[in-house]
mmCIF file of C-alpha atoms and ligand atoms in Angstrom:
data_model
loop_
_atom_site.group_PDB
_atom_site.id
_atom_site.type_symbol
_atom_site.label_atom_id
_atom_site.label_comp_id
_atom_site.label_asym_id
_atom_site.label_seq_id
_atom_site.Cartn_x
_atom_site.Cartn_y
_atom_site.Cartn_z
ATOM 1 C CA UNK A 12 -100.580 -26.904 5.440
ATOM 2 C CA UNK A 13 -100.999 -24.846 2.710
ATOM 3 C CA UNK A 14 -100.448 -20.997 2.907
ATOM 4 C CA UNK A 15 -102.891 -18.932 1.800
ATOM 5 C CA UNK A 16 -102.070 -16.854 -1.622
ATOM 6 C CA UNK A 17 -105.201 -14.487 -1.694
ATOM 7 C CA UNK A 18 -103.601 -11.349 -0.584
ATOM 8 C CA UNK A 19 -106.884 -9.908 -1.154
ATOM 9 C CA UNK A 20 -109.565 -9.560 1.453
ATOM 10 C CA UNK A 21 -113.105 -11.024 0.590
ATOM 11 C CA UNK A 22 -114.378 -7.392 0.908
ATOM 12 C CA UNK A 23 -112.270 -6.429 -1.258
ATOM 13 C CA UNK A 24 -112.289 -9.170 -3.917
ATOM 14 C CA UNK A 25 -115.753 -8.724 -3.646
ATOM 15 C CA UNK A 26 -116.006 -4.812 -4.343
ATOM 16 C CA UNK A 27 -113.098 -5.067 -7.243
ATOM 17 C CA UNK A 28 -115.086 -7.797 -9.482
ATOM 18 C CA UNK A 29 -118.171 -5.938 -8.939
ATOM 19 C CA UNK A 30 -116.239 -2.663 -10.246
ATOM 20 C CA UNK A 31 -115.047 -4.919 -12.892
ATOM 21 C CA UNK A 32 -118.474 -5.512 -14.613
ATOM 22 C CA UNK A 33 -119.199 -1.886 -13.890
ATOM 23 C CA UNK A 34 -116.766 -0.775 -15.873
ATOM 24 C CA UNK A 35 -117.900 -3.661 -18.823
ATOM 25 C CA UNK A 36 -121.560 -1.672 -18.340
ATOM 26 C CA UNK A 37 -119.604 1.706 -18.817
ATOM 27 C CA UNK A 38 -118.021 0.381 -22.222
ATOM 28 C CA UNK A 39 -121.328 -0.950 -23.307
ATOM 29 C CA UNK A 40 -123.622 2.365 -22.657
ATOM 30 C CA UNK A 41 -120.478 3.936 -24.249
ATOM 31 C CA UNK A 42 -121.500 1.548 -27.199
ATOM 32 C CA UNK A 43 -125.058 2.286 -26.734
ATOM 33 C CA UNK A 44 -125.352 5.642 -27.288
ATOM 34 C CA UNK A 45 -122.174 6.280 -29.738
ATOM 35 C CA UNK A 46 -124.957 3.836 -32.172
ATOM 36 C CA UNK A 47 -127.472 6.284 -31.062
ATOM 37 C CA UNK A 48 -125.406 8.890 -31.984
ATOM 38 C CA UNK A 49 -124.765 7.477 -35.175
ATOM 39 C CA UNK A 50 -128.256 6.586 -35.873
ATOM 40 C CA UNK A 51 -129.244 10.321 -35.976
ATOM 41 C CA UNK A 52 -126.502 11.423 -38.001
ATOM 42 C CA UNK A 53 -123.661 12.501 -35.714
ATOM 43 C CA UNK A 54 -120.884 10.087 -37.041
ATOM 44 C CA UNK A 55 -117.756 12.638 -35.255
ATOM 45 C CA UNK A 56 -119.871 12.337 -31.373
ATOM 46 C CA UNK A 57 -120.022 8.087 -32.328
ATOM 47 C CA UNK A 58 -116.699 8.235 -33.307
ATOM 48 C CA UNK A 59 -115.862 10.151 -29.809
ATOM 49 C CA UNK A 60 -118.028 7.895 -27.855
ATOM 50 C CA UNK A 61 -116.956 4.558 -29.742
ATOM 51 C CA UNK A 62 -113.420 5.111 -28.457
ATOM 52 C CA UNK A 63 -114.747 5.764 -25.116
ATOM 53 C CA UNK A 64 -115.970 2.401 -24.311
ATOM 54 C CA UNK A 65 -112.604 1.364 -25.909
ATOM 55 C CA UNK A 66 -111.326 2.862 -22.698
ATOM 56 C CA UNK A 67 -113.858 1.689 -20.279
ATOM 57 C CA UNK A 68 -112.844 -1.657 -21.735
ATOM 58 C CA UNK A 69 -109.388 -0.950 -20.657
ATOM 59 C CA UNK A 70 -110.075 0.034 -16.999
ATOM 60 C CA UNK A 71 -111.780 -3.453 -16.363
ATOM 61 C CA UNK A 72 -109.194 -4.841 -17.961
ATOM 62 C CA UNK A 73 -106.898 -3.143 -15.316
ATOM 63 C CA UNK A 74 -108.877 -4.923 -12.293
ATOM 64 C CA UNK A 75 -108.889 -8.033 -13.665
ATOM 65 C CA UNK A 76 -105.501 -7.696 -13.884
ATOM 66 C CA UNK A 77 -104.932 -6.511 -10.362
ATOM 67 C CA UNK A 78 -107.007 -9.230 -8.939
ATOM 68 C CA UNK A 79 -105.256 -11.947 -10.512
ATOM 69 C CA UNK A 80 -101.935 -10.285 -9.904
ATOM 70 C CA UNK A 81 -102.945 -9.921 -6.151
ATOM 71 C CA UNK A 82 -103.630 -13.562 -6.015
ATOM 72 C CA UNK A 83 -107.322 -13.486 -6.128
ATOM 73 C CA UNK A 84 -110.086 -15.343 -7.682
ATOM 74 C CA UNK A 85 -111.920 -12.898 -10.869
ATOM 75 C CA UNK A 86 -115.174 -13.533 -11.501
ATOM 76 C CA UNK A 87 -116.390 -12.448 -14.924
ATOM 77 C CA UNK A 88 -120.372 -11.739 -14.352
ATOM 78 C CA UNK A 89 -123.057 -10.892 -16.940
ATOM 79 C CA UNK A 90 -122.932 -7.088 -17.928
ATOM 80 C CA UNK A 91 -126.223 -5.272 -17.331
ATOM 81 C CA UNK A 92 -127.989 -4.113 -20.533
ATOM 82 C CA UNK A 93 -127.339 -0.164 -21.293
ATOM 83 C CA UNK A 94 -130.217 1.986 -20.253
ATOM 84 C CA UNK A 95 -132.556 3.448 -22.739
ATOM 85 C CA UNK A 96 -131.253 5.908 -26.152
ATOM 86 C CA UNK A 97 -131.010 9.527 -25.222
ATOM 87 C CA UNK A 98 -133.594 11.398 -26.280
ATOM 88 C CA UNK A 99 -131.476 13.989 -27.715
ATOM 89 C CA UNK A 100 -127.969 15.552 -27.696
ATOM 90 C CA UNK A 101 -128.158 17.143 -24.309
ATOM 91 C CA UNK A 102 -130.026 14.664 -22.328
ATOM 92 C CA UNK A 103 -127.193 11.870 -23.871
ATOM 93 C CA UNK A 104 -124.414 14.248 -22.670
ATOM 94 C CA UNK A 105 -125.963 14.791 -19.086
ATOM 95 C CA UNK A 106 -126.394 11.123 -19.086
ATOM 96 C CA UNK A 107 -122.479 10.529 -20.052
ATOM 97 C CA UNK A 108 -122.019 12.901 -17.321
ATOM 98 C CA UNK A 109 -123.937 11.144 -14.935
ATOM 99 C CA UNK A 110 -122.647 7.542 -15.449
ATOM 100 C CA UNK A 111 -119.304 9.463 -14.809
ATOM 101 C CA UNK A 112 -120.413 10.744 -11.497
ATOM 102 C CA UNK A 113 -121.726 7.266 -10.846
ATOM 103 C CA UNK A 114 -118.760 5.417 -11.469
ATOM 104 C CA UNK A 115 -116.549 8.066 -9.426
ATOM 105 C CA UNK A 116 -118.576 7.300 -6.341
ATOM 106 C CA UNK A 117 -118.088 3.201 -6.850
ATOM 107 C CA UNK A 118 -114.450 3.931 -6.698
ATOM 108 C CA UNK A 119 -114.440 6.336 -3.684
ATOM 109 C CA UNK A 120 -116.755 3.408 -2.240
ATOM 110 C CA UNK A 121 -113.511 1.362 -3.001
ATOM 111 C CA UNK A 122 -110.930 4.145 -1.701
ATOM 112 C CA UNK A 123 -113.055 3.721 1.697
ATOM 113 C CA UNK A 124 -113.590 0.077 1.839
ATOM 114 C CA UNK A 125 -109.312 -0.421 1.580
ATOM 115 C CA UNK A 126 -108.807 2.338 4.142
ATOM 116 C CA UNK A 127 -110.803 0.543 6.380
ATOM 117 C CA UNK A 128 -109.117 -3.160 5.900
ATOM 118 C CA UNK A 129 -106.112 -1.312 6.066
ATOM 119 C CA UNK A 130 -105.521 -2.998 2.882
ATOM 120 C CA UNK A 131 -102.625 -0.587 1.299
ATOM 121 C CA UNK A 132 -102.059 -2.081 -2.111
ATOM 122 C CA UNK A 133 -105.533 -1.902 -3.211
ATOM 123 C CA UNK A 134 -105.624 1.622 -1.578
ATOM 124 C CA UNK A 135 -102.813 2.845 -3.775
ATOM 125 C CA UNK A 136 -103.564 0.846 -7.152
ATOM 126 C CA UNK A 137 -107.774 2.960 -6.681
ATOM 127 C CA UNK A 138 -105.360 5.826 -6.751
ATOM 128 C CA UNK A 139 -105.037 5.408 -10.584
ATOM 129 C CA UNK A 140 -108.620 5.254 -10.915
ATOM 130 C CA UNK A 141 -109.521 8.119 -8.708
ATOM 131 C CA UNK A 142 -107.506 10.374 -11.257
ATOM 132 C CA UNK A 143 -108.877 8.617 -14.302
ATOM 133 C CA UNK A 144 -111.987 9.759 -12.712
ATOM 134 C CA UNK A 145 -111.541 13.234 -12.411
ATOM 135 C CA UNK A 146 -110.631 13.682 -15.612
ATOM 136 C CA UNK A 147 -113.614 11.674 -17.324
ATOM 137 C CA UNK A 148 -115.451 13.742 -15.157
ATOM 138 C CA UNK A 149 -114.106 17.277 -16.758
ATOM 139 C CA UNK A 150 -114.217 15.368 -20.509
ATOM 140 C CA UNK A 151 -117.765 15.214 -19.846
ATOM 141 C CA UNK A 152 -118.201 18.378 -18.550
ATOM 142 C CA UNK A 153 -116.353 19.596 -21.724
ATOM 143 C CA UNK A 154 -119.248 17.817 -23.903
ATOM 144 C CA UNK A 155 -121.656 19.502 -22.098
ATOM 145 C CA UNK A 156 -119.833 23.376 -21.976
ATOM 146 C CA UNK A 157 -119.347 22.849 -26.228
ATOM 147 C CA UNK A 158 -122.944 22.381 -26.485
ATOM 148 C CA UNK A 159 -123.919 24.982 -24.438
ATOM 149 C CA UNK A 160 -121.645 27.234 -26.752
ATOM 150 C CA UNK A 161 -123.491 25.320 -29.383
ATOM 151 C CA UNK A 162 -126.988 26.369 -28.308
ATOM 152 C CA UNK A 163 -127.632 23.249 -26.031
ATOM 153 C CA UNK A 164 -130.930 22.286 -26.993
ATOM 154 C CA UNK A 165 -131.644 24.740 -29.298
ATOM 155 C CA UNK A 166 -128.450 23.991 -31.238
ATOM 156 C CA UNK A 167 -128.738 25.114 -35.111
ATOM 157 C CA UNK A 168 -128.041 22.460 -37.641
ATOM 158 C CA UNK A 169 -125.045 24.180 -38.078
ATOM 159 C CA UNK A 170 -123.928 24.572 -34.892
ATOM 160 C CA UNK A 171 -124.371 20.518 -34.520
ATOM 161 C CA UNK A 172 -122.703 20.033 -37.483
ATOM 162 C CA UNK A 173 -119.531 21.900 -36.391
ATOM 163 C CA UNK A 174 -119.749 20.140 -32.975
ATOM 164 C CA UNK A 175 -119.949 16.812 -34.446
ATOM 165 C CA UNK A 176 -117.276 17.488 -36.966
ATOM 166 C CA UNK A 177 -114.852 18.833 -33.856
ATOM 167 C CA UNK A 178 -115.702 15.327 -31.408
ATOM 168 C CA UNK A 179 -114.646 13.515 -34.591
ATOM 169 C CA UNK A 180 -110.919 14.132 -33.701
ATOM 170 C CA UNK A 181 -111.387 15.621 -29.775
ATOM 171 C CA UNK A 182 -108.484 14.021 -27.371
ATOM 172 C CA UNK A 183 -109.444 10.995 -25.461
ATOM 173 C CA UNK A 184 -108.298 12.657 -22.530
ATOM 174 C CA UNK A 185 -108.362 15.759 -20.605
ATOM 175 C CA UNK A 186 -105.539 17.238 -19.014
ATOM 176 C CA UNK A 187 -105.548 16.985 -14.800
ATOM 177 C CA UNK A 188 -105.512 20.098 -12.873
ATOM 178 C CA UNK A 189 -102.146 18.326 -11.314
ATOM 179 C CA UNK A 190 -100.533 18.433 -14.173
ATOM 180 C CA UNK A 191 -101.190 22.480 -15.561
ATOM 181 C CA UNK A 192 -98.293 24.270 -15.540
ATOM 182 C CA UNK A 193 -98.607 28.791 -15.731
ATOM 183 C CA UNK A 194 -96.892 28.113 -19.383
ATOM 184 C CA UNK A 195 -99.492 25.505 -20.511
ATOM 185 C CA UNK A 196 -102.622 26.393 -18.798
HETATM 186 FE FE1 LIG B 9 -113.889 3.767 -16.336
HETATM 187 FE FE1 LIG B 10 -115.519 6.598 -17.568
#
């Protein structure tokens, strides 16, 4: 007889390749609009949104990874095409916000699914993700809070300018709520 390797349940497998191309679509609207971006002048928000999808590319990278590690079978699927250019500064920030949102509650789906199979591993590896989450969630929020300083939709050239140039060279990351301390707030 031969034992079984798959340490994976089918649910499981299932719901971590299908996070796996969702995070693929994540790096390619990431792509999407950062050419958008780019298109209509705002090289700094591209260059912000360019290394974004680097990092979208990373967390599928990171499930592939656990699958195979975990003994189970990855299958790489075709990436959906990105939904349509923004039709401006705001709606493409809402829209990185929303893809955010959308993403968080795919990997709660996944938090739930391993509680129930009791499947621990998994449970604690979504952990990761369930951080990562939170903190793509305030990064986008941040987008959204400098362009309402900005003027939000009735941003001045200038204003624009000055947000584009700061996006240029924002952090990748924002800092976790966990991890503020009263000295660095
Ligand atoms: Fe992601
Ligand atoms: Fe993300």
């Amino acid at each position: 007889m031969k034992i079984n390797t798959n340490r994976l349940p089918k649910t499981i497998e299932a719901a971590l390749n299908a996070q796996m191309t969702k995070e693929a679509h994540a790096s390619q609207i990431y792509l999407s609009y950062g050419s958008w971006a780019d298109s209509e002048g705002f090289g700094g928000v591209a260059n912000f949104l360019f290394r974004h999808a680097q990092e979208e590319r990373n967390h599928m990278m990171k499930v592939l990874e656990y699958i195979l590690k975990r003994g189970g079978k990855v299958e790489v699927d075709a990436i959906p095409a990105p939904p349509a250019d923004p039709t401006g500064m705001q709606d493409c920030f809402e829209k990185v916000f929303a893809h955010e949102v959308d993403n968080t509650n795919a990997v709660y789906s996944l938090v739930k699914l391993s509680f129930d199979e009791q499947d621990w591993a998994t449970w604690n590896f979504m952990q990761w993700f369930v951080k990562e989450q939170t903190e793509e969630e305030t990064l986008a929020l941040d987008l959204l809070d400098k362009l309402k300083i900005a003027g939000g939709d009735k941003a001045s050239s200038e204003s624009l300018y000055d947000l584009d140039r700061d996006l240029s060279t924002a952090p990748d990351d924002a800092t976790a709520a966990q991890d503020v301390t009263a000295d660095k707030p």
